[in-house]
PDB file of C-alpha atoms in Angstrom:
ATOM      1  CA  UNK A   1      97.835 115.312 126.800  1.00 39.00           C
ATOM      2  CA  UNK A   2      95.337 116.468 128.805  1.00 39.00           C
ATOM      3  CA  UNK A   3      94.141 114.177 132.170  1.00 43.00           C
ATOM      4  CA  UNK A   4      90.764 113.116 131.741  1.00 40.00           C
ATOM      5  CA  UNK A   5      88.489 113.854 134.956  1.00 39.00           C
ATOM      6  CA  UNK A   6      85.199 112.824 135.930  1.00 39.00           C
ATOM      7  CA  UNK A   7      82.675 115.612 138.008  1.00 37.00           C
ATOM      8  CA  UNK A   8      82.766 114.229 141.770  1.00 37.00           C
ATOM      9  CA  UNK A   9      79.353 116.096 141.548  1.00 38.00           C
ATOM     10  CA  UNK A  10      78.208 112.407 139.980  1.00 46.00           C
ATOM     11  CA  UNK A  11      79.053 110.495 142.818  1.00 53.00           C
ATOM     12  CA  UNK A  12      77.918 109.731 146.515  1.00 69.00           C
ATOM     13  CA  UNK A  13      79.880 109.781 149.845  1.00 88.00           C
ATOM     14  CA  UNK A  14      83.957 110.830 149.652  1.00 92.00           C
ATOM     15  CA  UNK A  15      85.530 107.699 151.490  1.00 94.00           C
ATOM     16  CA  UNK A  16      89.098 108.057 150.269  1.00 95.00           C
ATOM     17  CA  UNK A  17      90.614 111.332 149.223  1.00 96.00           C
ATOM     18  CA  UNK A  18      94.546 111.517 148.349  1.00 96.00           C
ATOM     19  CA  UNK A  19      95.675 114.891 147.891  1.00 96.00           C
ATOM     20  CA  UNK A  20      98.717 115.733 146.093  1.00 96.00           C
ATOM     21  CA  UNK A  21     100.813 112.576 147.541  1.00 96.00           C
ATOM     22  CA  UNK A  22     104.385 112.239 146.920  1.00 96.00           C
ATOM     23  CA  UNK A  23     107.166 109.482 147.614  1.00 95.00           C
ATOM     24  CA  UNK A  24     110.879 109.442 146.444  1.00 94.00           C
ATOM     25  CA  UNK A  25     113.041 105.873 147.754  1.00 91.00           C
ATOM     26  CA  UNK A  26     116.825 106.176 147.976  1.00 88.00           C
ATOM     27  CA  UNK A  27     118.346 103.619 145.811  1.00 82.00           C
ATOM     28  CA  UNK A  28     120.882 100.870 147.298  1.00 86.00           C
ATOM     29  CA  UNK A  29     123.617 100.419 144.625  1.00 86.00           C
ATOM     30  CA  UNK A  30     122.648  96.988 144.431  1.00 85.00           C
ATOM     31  CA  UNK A  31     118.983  98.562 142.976  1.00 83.00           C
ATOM     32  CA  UNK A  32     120.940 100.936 140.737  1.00 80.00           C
ATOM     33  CA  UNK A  33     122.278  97.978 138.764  1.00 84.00           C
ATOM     34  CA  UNK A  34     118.982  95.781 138.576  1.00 79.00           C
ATOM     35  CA  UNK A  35     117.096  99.021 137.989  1.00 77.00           C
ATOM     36  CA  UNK A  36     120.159  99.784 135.370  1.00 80.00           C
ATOM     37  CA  UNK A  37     120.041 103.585 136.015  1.00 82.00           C
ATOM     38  CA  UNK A  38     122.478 105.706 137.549  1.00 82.00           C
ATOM     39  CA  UNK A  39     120.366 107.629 139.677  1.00 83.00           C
ATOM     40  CA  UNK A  40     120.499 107.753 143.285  1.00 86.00           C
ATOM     41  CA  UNK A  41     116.567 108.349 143.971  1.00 86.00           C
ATOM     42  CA  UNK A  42     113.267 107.003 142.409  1.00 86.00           C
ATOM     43  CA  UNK A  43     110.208 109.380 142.380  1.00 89.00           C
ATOM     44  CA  UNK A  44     107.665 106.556 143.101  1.00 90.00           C
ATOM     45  CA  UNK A  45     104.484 109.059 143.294  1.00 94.00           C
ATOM     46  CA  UNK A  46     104.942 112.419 142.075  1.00 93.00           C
ATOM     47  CA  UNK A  47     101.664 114.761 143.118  1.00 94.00           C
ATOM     48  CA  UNK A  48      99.062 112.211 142.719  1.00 95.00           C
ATOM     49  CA  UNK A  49      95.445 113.248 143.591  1.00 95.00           C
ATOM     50  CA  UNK A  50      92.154 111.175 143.330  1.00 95.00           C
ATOM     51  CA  UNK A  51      89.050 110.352 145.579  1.00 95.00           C
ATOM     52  CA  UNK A  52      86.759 107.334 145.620  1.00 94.00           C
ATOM     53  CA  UNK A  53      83.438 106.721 147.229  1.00 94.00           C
ATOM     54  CA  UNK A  54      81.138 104.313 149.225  1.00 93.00           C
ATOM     55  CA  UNK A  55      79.756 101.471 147.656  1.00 92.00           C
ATOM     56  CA  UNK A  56      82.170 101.611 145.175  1.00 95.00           C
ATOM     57  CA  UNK A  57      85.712  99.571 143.579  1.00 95.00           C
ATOM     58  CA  UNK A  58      88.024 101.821 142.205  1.00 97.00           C
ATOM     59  CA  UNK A  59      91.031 100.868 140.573  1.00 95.00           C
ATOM     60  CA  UNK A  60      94.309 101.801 139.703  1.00 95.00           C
ATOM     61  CA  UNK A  61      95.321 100.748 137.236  1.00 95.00           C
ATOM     62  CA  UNK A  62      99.249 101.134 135.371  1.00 93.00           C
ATOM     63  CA  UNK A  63     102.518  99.121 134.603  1.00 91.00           C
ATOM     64  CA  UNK A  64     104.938  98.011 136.605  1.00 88.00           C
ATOM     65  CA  UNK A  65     106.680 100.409 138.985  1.00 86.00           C
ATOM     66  CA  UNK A  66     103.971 103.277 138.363  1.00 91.00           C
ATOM     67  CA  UNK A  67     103.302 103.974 141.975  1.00 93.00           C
ATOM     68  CA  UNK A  68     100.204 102.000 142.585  1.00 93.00           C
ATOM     69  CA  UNK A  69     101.736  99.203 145.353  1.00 92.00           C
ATOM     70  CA  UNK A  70     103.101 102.847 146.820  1.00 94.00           C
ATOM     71  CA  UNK A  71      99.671 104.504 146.435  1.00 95.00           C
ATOM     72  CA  UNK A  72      98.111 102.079 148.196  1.00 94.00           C
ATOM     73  CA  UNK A  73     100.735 101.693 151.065  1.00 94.00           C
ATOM     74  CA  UNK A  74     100.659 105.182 151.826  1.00 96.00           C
ATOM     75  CA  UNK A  75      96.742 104.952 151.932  1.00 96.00           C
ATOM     76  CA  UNK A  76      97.708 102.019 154.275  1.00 94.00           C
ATOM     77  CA  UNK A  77      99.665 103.654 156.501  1.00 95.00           C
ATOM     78  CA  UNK A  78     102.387 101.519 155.991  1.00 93.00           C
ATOM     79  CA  UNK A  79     104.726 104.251 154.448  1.00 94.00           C
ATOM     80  CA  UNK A  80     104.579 108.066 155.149  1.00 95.00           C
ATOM     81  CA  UNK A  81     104.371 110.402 152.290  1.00 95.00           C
ATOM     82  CA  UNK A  82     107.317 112.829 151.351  1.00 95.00           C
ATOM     83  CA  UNK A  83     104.528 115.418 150.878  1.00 96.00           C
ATOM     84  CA  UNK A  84     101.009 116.002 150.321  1.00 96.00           C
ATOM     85  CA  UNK A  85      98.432 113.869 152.567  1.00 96.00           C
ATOM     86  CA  UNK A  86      95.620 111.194 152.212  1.00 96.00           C
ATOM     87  CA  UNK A  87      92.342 110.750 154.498  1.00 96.00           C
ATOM     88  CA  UNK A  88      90.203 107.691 154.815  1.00 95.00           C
ATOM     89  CA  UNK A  89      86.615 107.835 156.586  1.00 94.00           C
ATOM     90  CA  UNK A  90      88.177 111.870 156.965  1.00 94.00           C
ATOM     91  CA  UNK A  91      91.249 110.314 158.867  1.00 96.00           C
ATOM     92  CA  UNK A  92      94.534 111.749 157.706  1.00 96.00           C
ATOM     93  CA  UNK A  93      97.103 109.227 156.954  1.00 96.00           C
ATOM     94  CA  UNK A  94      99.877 111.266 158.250  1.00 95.00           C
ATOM     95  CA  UNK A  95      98.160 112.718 161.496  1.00 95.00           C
ATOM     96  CA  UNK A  96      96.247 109.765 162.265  1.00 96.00           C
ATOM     97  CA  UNK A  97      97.530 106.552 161.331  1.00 95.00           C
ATOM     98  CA  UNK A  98      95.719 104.579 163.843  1.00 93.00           C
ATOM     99  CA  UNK A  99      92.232 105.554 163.135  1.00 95.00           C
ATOM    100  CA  UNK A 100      93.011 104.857 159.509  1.00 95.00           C
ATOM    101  CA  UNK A 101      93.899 101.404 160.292  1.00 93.00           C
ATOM    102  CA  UNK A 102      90.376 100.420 162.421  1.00 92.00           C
ATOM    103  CA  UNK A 103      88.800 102.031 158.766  1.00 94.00           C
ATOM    104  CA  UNK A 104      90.477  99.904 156.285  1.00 95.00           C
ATOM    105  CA  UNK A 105      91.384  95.711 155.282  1.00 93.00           C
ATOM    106  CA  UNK A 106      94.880  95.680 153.011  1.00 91.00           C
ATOM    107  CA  UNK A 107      95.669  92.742 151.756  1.00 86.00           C
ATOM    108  CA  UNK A 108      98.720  92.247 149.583  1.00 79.00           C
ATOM    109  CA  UNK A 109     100.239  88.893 147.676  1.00 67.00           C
ATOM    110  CA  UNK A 110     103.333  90.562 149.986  1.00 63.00           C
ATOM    111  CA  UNK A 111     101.546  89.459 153.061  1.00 68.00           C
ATOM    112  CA  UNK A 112     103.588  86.719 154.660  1.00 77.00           C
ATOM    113  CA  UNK A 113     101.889  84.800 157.762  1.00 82.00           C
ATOM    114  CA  UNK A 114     104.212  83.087 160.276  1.00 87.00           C
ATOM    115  CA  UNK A 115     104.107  79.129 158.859  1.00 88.00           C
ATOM    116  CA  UNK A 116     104.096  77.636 162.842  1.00 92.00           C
ATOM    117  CA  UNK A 117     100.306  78.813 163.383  1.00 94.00           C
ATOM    118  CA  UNK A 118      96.945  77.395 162.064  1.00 95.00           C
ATOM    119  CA  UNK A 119      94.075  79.895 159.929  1.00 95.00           C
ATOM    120  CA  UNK A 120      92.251  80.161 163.292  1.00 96.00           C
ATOM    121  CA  UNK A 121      94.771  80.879 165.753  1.00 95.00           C
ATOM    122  CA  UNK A 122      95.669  84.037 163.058  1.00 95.00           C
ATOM    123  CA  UNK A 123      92.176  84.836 162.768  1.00 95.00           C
ATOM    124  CA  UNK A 124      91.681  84.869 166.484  1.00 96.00           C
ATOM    125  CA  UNK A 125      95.070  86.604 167.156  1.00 94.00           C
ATOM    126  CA  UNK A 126      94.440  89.363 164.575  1.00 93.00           C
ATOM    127  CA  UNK A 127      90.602  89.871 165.656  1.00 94.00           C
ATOM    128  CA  UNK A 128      92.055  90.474 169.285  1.00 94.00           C
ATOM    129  CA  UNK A 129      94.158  93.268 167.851  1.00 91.00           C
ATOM    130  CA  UNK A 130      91.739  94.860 166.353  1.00 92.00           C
ATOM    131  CA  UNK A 131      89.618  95.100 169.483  1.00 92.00           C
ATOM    132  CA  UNK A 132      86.830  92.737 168.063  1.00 93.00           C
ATOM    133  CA  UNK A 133      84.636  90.782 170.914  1.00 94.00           C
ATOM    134  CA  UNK A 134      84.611  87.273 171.582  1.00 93.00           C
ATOM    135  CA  UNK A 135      81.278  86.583 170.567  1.00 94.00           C
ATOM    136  CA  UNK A 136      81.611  88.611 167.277  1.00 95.00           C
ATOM    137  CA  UNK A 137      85.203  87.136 166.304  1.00 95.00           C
ATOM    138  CA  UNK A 138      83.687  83.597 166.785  1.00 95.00           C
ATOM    139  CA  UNK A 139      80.956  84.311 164.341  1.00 95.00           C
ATOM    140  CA  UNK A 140      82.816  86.102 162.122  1.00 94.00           C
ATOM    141  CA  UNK A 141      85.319  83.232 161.680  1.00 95.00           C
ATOM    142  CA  UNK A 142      82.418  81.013 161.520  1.00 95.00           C
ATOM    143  CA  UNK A 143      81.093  82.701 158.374  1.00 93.00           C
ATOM    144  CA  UNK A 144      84.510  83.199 156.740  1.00 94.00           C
ATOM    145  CA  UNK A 145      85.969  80.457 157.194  1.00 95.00           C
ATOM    146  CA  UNK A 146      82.749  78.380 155.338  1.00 93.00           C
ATOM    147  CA  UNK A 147      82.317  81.124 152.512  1.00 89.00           C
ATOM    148  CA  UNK A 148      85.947  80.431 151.370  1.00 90.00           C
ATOM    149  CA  UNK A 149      86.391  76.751 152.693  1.00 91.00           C
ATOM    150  CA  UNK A 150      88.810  77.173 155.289  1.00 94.00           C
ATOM    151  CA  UNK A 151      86.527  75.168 157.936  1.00 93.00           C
ATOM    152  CA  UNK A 152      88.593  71.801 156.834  1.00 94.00           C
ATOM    153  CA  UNK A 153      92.117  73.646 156.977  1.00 95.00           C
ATOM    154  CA  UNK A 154      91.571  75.930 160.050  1.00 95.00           C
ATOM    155  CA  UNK A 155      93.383  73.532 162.202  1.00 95.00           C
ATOM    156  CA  UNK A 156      96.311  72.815 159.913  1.00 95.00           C
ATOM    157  CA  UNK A 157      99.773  74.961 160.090  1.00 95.00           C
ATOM    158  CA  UNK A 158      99.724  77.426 157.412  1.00 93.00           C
ATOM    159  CA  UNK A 159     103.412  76.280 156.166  1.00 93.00           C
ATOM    160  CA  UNK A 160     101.425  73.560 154.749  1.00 95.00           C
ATOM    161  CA  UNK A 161      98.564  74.920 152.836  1.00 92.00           C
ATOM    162  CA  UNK A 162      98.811  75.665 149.012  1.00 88.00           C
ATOM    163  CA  UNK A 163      99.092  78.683 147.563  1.00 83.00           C
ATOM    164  CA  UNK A 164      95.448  79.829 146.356  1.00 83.00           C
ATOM    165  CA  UNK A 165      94.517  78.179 150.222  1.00 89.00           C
ATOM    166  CA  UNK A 166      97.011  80.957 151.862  1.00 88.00           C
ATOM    167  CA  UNK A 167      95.876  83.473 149.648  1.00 85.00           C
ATOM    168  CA  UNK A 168      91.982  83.064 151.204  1.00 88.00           C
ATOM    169  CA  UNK A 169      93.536  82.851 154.562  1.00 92.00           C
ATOM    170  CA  UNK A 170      95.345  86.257 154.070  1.00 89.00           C
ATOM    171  CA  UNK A 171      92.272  87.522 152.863  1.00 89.00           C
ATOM    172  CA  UNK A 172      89.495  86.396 155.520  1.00 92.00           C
ATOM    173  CA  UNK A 173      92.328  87.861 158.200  1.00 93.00           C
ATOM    174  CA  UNK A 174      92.822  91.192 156.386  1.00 91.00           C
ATOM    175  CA  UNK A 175      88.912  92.034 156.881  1.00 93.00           C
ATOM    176  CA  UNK A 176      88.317  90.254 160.523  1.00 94.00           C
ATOM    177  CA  UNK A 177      87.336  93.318 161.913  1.00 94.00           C
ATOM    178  CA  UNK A 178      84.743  94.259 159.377  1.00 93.00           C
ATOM    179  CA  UNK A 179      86.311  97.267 157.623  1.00 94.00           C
ATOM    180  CA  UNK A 180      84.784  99.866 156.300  1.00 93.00           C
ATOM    181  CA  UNK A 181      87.222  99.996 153.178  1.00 95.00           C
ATOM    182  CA  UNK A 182      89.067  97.300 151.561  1.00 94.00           C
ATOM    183  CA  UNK A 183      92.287  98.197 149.977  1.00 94.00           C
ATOM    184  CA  UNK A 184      93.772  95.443 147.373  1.00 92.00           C
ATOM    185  CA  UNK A 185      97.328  95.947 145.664  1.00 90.00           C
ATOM    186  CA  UNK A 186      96.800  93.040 142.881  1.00 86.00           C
ATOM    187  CA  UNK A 187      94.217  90.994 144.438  1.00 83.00           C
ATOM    188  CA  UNK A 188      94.114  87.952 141.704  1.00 81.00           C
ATOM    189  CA  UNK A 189      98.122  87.823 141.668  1.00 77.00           C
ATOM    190  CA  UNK A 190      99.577  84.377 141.375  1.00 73.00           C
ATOM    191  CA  UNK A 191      95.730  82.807 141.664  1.00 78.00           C
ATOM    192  CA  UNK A 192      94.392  80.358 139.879  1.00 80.00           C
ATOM    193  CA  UNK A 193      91.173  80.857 137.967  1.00 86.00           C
ATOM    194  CA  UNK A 194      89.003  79.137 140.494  1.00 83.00           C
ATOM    195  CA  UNK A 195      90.491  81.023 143.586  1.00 82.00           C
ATOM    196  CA  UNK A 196      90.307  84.286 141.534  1.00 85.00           C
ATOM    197  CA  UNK A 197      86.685  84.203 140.596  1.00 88.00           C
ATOM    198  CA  UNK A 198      85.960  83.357 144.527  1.00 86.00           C
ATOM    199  CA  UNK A 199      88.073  86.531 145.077  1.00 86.00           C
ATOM    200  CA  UNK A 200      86.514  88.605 142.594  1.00 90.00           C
ATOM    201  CA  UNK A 201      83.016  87.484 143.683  1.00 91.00           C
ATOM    202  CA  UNK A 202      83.346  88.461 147.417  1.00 90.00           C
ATOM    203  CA  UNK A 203      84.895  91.823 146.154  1.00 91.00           C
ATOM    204  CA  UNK A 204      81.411  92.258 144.311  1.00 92.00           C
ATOM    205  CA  UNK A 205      79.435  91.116 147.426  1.00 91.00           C
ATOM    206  CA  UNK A 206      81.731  93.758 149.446  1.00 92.00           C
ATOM    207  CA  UNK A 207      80.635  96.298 146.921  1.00 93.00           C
ATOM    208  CA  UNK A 208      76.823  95.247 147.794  1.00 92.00           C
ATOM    209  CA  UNK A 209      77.233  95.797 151.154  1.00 91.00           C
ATOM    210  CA  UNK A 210      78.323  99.270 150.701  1.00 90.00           C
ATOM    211  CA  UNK A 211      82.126  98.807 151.389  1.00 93.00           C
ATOM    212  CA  UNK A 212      84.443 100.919 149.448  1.00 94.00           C
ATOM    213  CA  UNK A 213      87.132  98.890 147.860  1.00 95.00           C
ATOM    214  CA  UNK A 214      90.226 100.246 146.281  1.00 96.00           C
ATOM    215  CA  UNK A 215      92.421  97.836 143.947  1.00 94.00           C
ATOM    216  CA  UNK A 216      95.597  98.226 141.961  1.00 93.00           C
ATOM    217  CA  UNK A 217      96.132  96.084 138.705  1.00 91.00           C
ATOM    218  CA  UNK A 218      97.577  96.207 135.413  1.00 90.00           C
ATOM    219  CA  UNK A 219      94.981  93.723 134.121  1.00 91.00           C
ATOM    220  CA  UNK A 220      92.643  95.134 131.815  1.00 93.00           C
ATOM    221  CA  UNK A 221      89.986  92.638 132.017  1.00 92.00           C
ATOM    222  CA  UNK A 222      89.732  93.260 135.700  1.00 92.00           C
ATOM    223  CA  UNK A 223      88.842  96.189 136.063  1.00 93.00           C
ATOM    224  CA  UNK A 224      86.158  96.061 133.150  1.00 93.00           C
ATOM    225  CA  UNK A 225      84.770  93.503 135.361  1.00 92.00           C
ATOM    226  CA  UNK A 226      84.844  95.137 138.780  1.00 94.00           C
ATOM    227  CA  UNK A 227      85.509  98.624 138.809  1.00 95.00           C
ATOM    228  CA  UNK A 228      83.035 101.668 138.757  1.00 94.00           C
ATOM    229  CA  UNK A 229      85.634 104.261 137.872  1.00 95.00           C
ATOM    230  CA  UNK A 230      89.405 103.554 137.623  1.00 96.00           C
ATOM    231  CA  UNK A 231      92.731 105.991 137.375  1.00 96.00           C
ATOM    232  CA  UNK A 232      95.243 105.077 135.507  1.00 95.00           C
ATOM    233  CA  UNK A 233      98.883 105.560 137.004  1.00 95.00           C
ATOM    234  CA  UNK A 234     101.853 106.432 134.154  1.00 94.00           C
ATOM    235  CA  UNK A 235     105.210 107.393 136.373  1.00 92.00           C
ATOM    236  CA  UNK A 236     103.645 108.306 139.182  1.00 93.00           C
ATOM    237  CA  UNK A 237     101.019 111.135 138.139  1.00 94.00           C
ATOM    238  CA  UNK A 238      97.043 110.500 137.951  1.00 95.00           C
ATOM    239  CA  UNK A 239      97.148 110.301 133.712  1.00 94.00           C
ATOM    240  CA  UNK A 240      93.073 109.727 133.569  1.00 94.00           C
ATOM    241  CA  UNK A 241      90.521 109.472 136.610  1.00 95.00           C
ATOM    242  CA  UNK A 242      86.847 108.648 136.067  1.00 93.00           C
ATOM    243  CA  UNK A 243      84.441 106.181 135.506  1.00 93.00           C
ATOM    244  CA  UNK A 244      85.125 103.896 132.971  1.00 91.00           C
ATOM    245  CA  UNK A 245      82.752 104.919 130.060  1.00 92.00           C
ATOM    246  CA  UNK A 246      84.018 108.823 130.782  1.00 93.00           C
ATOM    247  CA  UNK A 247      88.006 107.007 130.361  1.00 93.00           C
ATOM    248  CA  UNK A 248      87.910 104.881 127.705  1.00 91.00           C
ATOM    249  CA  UNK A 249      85.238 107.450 125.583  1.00 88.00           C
ATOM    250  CA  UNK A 250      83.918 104.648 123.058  1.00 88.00           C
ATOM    251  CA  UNK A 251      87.350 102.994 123.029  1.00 91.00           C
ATOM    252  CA  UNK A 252      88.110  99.732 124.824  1.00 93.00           C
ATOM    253  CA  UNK A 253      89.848 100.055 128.150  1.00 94.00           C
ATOM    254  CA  UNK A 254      92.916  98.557 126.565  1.00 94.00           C
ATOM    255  CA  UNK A 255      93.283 100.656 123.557  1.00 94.00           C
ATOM    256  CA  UNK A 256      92.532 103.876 125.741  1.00 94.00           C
ATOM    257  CA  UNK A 257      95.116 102.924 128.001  1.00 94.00           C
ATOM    258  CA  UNK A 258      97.998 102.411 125.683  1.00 94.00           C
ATOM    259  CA  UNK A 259      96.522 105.818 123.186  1.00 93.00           C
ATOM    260  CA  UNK A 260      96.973 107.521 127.154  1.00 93.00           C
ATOM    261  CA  UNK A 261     100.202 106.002 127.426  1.00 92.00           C
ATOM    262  CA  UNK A 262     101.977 106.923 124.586  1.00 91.00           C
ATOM    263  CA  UNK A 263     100.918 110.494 125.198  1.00 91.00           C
ATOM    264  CA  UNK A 264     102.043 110.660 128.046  1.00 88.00           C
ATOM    265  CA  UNK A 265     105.405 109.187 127.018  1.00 82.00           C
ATOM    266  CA  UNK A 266     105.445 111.244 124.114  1.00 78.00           C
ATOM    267  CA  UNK A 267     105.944 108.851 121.215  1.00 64.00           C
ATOM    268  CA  UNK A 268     103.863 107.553 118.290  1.00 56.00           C
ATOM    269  CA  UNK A 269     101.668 104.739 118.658  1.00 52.00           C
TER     270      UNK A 269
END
């Protein structure tokens, strides 16, 4: 089946650009038997290429173990590619790793905070990393901190919040120095409703204030409700890239998803 592609002709500034990116993990023999496969290697991203722009959410969107988490690490900097490069704000990933990290926010349900410290001691810690001034950190927090409802919990040890709690914490600390692009892998994961629509909401408002946000997901609803263009992930390789109206073609997102699938797979729906 042909990938569907949108004209980047339609859209604004290129924030993100990933250019041909590949990744291949050795796997432990412990893997091999969970994974049930004899192979020795994975092919996690195999030549994937996409851009997204400012002001914009973008997802990616695909099953489990379709190289999205992996995507989004390598735009991350938190794993090198095998091949190919990405460049955020025209930073290479590869070549520049640091100047890629003052660009972006990534946040992860993976993210695991030391349970001894409090919200602001994290906050303040992490804004001190990232080079952001007194004055500014204090306000920042300020702001934060009441927009999610952290204020009452900032003093207690983060070993004892609850879950949806931690999951604003990780957040707020993940953009504390203002980045220009905010990079999600499954940002409503193990949420509950409320905590997801305040999630959701301040990804909107993020949007509005011209960030560029990148998500991954295999929720279908989701990105119908957030994202201006999505590409969906099938083993690895970009199967369709555009906005969503150019994707699903008159079809829901669901139905064009699983039509995509299947050809992709080769069998019969």
């Amino acid at each position: 089946m042909e990938k569907i592609m949108a004209p980047f002709a339609d859209f604004g500034e290129e924030v993100v650009r990933a250019e041909n990116l590949r990744k291949t993990f050795t796997l432990s023999r412990k893997q091999q038997r969970l994974d049930k496969t004899g192979q020795t290697h994975k092919i996690a991203v195999a030549g994937l290429s996409f851009s997204a722009y400012r002001g914009e959410i973008y997802g990616l969107l695909g099953p489990n173990g379709a190289g999205k988490t992996t995507t989004l690490r390598i735009l991350s900097t938190l794993i090198r590619p095998d091949a190919g490069d990405a460049f955020v704000c025209g930073h290479s990933v590869s070549r520049e790793a640091q100047k890629v990290r003052d660009q972006i926010g990534f946040m992860t349900s993976e993210l695991k905070l030391e349970g001894f410290f409090t919200p602001a001691y994290l906050f303040d810690f992490f804004g001190a990393l990232h080079g952001v001034e007194k004055e500014t950190l204090a306000k920042r927090r300020k702001e934060l901190f009441e927009r999610f409802g952290i204020d009452r919990f900032a003093e207690v040890r983060i070993k004892d919040l609850s879950t949806g709690m931690l999951q604003k914490v990780s957040l707020v600390i993940s953009i504390v120095h203002d980045p220009a692009v905010v990079i999600f892998d499954e940002p409503t994961n193990g949420l509950d409703v409320l905590t997801a629509k305040v999630v959701t909401d301040f990804l909107l408002e993020l949007k509005a204030m011209g960030k560029s946000i990148l998500l991954s997901t295999h929720i279908f609803s989701l990105v119908e409700k957030l994202c201006d263009r999505v590409g969906i992930i099938i083993d690895g390789r970009m199967a369709a890239d555009g906005t969503l109206e150019s994707v699903c073609a008159g079809s829901t997102l669901e139905d064009k998803f699983f039509e995509i699938y299947h050809a992709v797979k080769g069998e019969t729906i």
